[in-house]
Amino acid sequence: MKEEQMTTEQRNDLVAYYFERAHESLAEAKYLRDGGYFNGAVTRLYYACFNACRALLTANGIDTSTHNGVKAMISMHFIRKGLLSIEHGSTLADLFNQRHISDYEAYAYRDASSVEFLLPKAEAFVEAVECLAKEK
C-alpha cells in the first residue's frame, strides 16, 4: 500500500516499525563490532540511520523508495530548514558512503576504531530524528 493511501493508524504503525528497525540495527552493529565484524557493523549503523529517516519521512507524509531519495528528502525537508543539524546531515552522508565502501569495494576493511567513531554519531542521529518525529 502506498503511504498516501494509509490511514493515520497505519502510518503511525509504520513509523513505529521503522524506529524499531533503527534501534535493532544499532544493537546489531554493537553485536557485530563485539564479534570483530567491523564492515557489517558499519553497514548496520547506516541502516539504523536510514530506517530512522524512513520513519521521519513517513510521519510527515513524504514518500520515497530509494536510498538517494531518502537522503535528498531528509536534506530538503529537514536539514536545509534547520530542523536537523548539518552535522546530522554529514553523519548520514558519511555512513551512506562508508556502507557503500564496506559492502561493495574490494579490500575494504573497517576496524574497531572506525566503528567506535561512527557509533555515537549514528546513535545521536537516530535520537535526533526520533525526537523530531515525535514533534509531528
PDB file of C-alpha atoms in Angstrom:
ATOM      1  CA  MET A   1       0.000   0.000   0.000  1.00  0.00           C
ATOM      2  CA  LYS A   2       1.327   3.426  -0.912  1.00  0.00           C
ATOM      3  CA  GLU A   3       1.926   5.709   2.021  1.00  0.00           C
ATOM      4  CA  GLU A   4      -0.504   8.366   0.764  1.00  0.00           C
ATOM      5  CA  GLN A   5      -3.295   5.746   0.916  1.00  0.00           C
ATOM      6  CA  MET A   6      -2.637   4.836   4.552  1.00  0.00           C
ATOM      7  CA  THR A   7      -4.870   5.631   7.462  1.00  0.00           C
ATOM      8  CA  THR A   8      -3.362   7.582  10.342  1.00  0.00           C
ATOM      9  CA  GLU A   9      -3.171   4.370  12.369  1.00  0.00           C
ATOM     10  CA  GLN A  10      -1.362   2.527   9.571  1.00  0.00           C
ATOM     11  CA  ARG A  11       1.064   5.418   9.143  1.00  0.00           C
ATOM     12  CA  ASN A  12       1.774   5.513  12.894  1.00  0.00           C
ATOM     13  CA  ASP A  13       2.349   1.745  12.905  1.00  0.00           C
ATOM     14  CA  LEU A  14       4.805   2.067  10.014  1.00  0.00           C
ATOM     15  CA  VAL A  15       6.671   4.892  11.770  1.00  0.00           C
ATOM     16  CA  ALA A  16       6.949   2.747  14.920  1.00  0.00           C
ATOM     17  CA  TYR A  17       8.156  -0.199  12.821  1.00  0.00           C
ATOM     18  CA  TYR A  18      10.892   1.878  11.156  1.00  0.00           C
ATOM     19  CA  PHE A  19      12.104   3.160  14.521  1.00  0.00           C
ATOM     20  CA  GLU A  20      12.078  -0.381  15.900  1.00  0.00           C
ATOM     21  CA  ARG A  21      14.255  -1.440  12.949  1.00  0.00           C
ATOM     22  CA  ALA A  22      16.556   1.540  13.574  1.00  0.00           C
ATOM     23  CA  HIS A  23      17.109   0.503  17.195  1.00  0.00           C
ATOM     24  CA  GLU A  24      17.561  -3.147  16.216  1.00  0.00           C
ATOM     25  CA  SER A  25      20.190  -2.099  13.675  1.00  0.00           C
ATOM     26  CA  LEU A  26      22.080  -0.170  16.364  1.00  0.00           C
ATOM     27  CA  ALA A  27      22.036  -3.268  18.587  1.00  0.00           C
ATOM     28  CA  GLU A  28      23.149  -5.434  15.658  1.00  0.00           C
ATOM     29  CA  ALA A  29      26.024  -3.031  14.961  1.00  0.00           C
ATOM     30  CA  LYS A  30      27.260  -3.408  18.542  1.00  0.00           C
ATOM     31  CA  TYR A  31      26.948  -7.183  18.342  1.00  0.00           C
ATOM     32  CA  LEU A  32      28.908  -7.277  15.081  1.00  0.00           C
ATOM     33  CA  ARG A  33      31.524  -4.877  16.479  1.00  0.00           C
ATOM     34  CA  ASP A  34      31.981  -7.088  19.545  1.00  0.00           C
ATOM     35  CA  GLY A  35      32.430 -10.092  17.260  1.00  0.00           C
ATOM     36  CA  GLY A  36      35.039  -8.327  15.155  1.00  0.00           C
ATOM     37  CA  TYR A  37      32.793  -7.927  12.098  1.00  0.00           C
ATOM     38  CA  PHE A  38      33.531  -4.270  11.550  1.00  0.00           C
ATOM     39  CA  ASN A  39      32.342  -3.944   7.932  1.00  0.00           C
ATOM     40  CA  GLY A  40      28.997  -5.426   8.943  1.00  0.00           C
ATOM     41  CA  ALA A  41      28.815  -3.109  11.945  1.00  0.00           C
ATOM     42  CA  VAL A  42      29.279  -0.052   9.709  1.00  0.00           C
ATOM     43  CA  THR A  43      26.543  -1.313   7.400  1.00  0.00           C
ATOM     44  CA  ARG A  44      24.136  -1.749  10.329  1.00  0.00           C
ATOM     45  CA  LEU A  45      24.936   1.774  11.574  1.00  0.00           C
ATOM     46  CA  TYR A  46      23.936   3.130   8.187  1.00  0.00           C
ATOM     47  CA  TYR A  47      20.706   1.143   8.199  1.00  0.00           C
ATOM     48  CA  ALA A  48      19.880   2.420  11.680  1.00  0.00           C
ATOM     49  CA  CYS A  49      20.010   5.967  10.338  1.00  0.00           C
ATOM     50  CA  PHE A  50      18.276   5.028   7.078  1.00  0.00           C
ATOM     51  CA  ASN A  51      15.334   3.463   8.906  1.00  0.00           C
ATOM     52  CA  ALA A  52      15.095   6.431  11.259  1.00  0.00           C
ATOM     53  CA  CYS A  53      14.912   8.656   8.177  1.00  0.00           C
ATOM     54  CA  ARG A  54      12.187   6.492   6.686  1.00  0.00           C
ATOM     55  CA  ALA A  55      10.228   6.858   9.920  1.00  0.00           C
ATOM     56  CA  LEU A  56      10.576  10.642   9.898  1.00  0.00           C
ATOM     57  CA  LEU A  57       9.610  10.917   6.244  1.00  0.00           C
ATOM     58  CA  THR A  58       6.617   8.624   6.752  1.00  0.00           C
ATOM     59  CA  ALA A  59       5.490  10.623   9.796  1.00  0.00           C
ATOM     60  CA  ASN A  60       5.498  13.705   7.592  1.00  0.00           C
ATOM     61  CA  GLY A  61       3.726  12.095   4.632  1.00  0.00           C
ATOM     62  CA  ILE A  62       6.818  12.137   2.413  1.00  0.00           C
ATOM     63  CA  ASP A  63       7.119   9.048   0.238  1.00  0.00           C
ATOM     64  CA  THR A  64      10.364   7.883  -1.340  1.00  0.00           C
ATOM     65  CA  SER A  65      11.601   4.439  -2.249  1.00  0.00           C
ATOM     66  CA  THR A  66      15.358   4.752  -2.806  1.00  0.00           C
ATOM     67  CA  HIS A  67      18.377   5.408  -0.610  1.00  0.00           C
ATOM     68  CA  ASN A  68      19.248   8.514  -2.616  1.00  0.00           C
ATOM     69  CA  GLY A  69      15.639   9.652  -2.425  1.00  0.00           C
ATOM     70  CA  VAL A  70      15.662   9.317   1.353  1.00  0.00           C
ATOM     71  CA  LYS A  71      18.886  11.329   1.591  1.00  0.00           C
ATOM     72  CA  ALA A  72      17.525  14.008  -0.738  1.00  0.00           C
ATOM     73  CA  MET A  73      14.203  14.348   1.107  1.00  0.00           C
ATOM     74  CA  ILE A  74      15.894  14.497   4.525  1.00  0.00           C
ATOM     75  CA  SER A  75      18.172  17.227   3.226  1.00  0.00           C
ATOM     76  CA  MET A  76      15.385  19.192   1.548  1.00  0.00           C
ATOM     77  CA  HIS A  77      12.766  18.991   4.276  1.00  0.00           C
ATOM     78  CA  PHE A  78      14.794  18.835   7.490  1.00  0.00           C
ATOM     79  CA  ILE A  79      18.459  19.826   7.147  1.00  0.00           C
ATOM     80  CA  ARG A  80      18.061  22.841   4.858  1.00  0.00           C
ATOM     81  CA  LYS A  81      15.227  24.091   7.067  1.00  0.00           C
ATOM     82  CA  GLY A  82      17.389  23.766  10.191  1.00  0.00           C
ATOM     83  CA  LEU A  83      15.235  21.076  11.786  1.00  0.00           C
ATOM     84  CA  LEU A  84      18.181  18.660  11.725  1.00  0.00           C
ATOM     85  CA  SER A  85      21.734  19.904  12.094  1.00  0.00           C
ATOM     86  CA  ILE A  86      24.283  19.986   9.309  1.00  0.00           C
ATOM     87  CA  GLU A  87      26.331  17.619  11.491  1.00  0.00           C
ATOM     88  CA  HIS A  88      23.495  15.088  11.345  1.00  0.00           C
ATOM     89  CA  GLY A  89      23.359  15.535   7.575  1.00  0.00           C
ATOM     90  CA  SER A  90      27.084  14.859   7.411  1.00  0.00           C
ATOM     91  CA  THR A  91      26.633  11.752   9.550  1.00  0.00           C
ATOM     92  CA  LEU A  92      24.030  10.371   7.164  1.00  0.00           C
ATOM     93  CA  ALA A  93      26.152  11.142   4.100  1.00  0.00           C
ATOM     94  CA  ASP A  94      29.275   9.667   5.690  1.00  0.00           C
ATOM     95  CA  LEU A  95      27.506   6.479   6.770  1.00  0.00           C
ATOM     96  CA  PHE A  96      25.975   6.131   3.297  1.00  0.00           C
ATOM     97  CA  ASN A  97      29.458   6.330   1.767  1.00  0.00           C
ATOM     98  CA  GLN A  98      31.040   4.073   4.391  1.00  0.00           C
ATOM     99  CA  ARG A  99      28.306   1.473   3.902  1.00  0.00           C
ATOM    100  CA  HIS A 100      28.860   1.527   0.163  1.00  0.00           C
ATOM    101  CA  ILE A 101      32.607   1.055   0.613  1.00  0.00           C
ATOM    102  CA  SER A 102      32.142  -1.681   3.221  1.00  0.00           C
ATOM    103  CA  ASP A 103      29.663  -3.598   1.070  1.00  0.00           C
ATOM    104  CA  TYR A 104      30.985  -3.088  -2.446  1.00  0.00           C
ATOM    105  CA  GLU A 105      34.648  -2.081  -2.528  1.00  0.00           C
ATOM    106  CA  ALA A 106      37.363  -4.690  -2.871  1.00  0.00           C
ATOM    107  CA  TYR A 107      39.766  -4.886   0.077  1.00  0.00           C
ATOM    108  CA  ALA A 108      37.634  -2.638   2.249  1.00  0.00           C
ATOM    109  CA  TYR A 109      38.418  -3.387   5.863  1.00  0.00           C
ATOM    110  CA  ARG A 110      36.957  -1.441   8.721  1.00  0.00           C
ATOM    111  CA  ASP A 111      38.427  -1.684  12.187  1.00  0.00           C
ATOM    112  CA  ALA A 112      37.208  -1.208  15.731  1.00  0.00           C
ATOM    113  CA  SER A 113      38.246   2.449  15.819  1.00  0.00           C
ATOM    114  CA  SER A 114      36.141   3.321  12.761  1.00  0.00           C
ATOM    115  CA  VAL A 115      33.088   1.684  14.341  1.00  0.00           C
ATOM    116  CA  GLU A 116      33.759   3.404  17.679  1.00  0.00           C
ATOM    117  CA  PHE A 117      33.978   6.733  15.846  1.00  0.00           C
ATOM    118  CA  LEU A 118      30.736   6.208  13.898  1.00  0.00           C
ATOM    119  CA  LEU A 119      28.616   4.545  16.599  1.00  0.00           C
ATOM    120  CA  PRO A 120      27.924   7.611  18.789  1.00  0.00           C
ATOM    121  CA  LYS A 121      27.228   9.679  15.674  1.00  0.00           C
ATOM    122  CA  ALA A 122      24.658   7.132  14.477  1.00  0.00           C
ATOM    123  CA  GLU A 123      23.082   6.932  17.944  1.00  0.00           C
ATOM    124  CA  ALA A 124      22.823  10.728  18.127  1.00  0.00           C
ATOM    125  CA  PHE A 125      21.334  10.827  14.645  1.00  0.00           C
ATOM    126  CA  VAL A 126      18.642   8.266  15.461  1.00  0.00           C
ATOM    127  CA  GLU A 127      17.821  10.074  18.711  1.00  0.00           C
ATOM    128  CA  ALA A 128      17.528  13.464  16.990  1.00  0.00           C
ATOM    129  CA  VAL A 129      15.350  12.066  14.227  1.00  0.00           C
ATOM    130  CA  GLU A 130      13.142  10.264  16.730  1.00  0.00           C
ATOM    131  CA  CYS A 131      12.653  13.467  18.744  1.00  0.00           C
ATOM    132  CA  LEU A 132      11.784  15.360  15.580  1.00  0.00           C
ATOM    133  CA  ALA A 133       9.266  12.711  14.522  1.00  0.00           C
ATOM    134  CA  LYS A 134       7.581  12.872  17.925  1.00  0.00           C
ATOM    135  CA  GLU A 135       7.013  16.593  17.405  1.00  0.00           C
ATOM    136  CA  LYS A 136       4.883  15.754  14.371  1.00  0.00           C
TER     137      LYS A 136
END
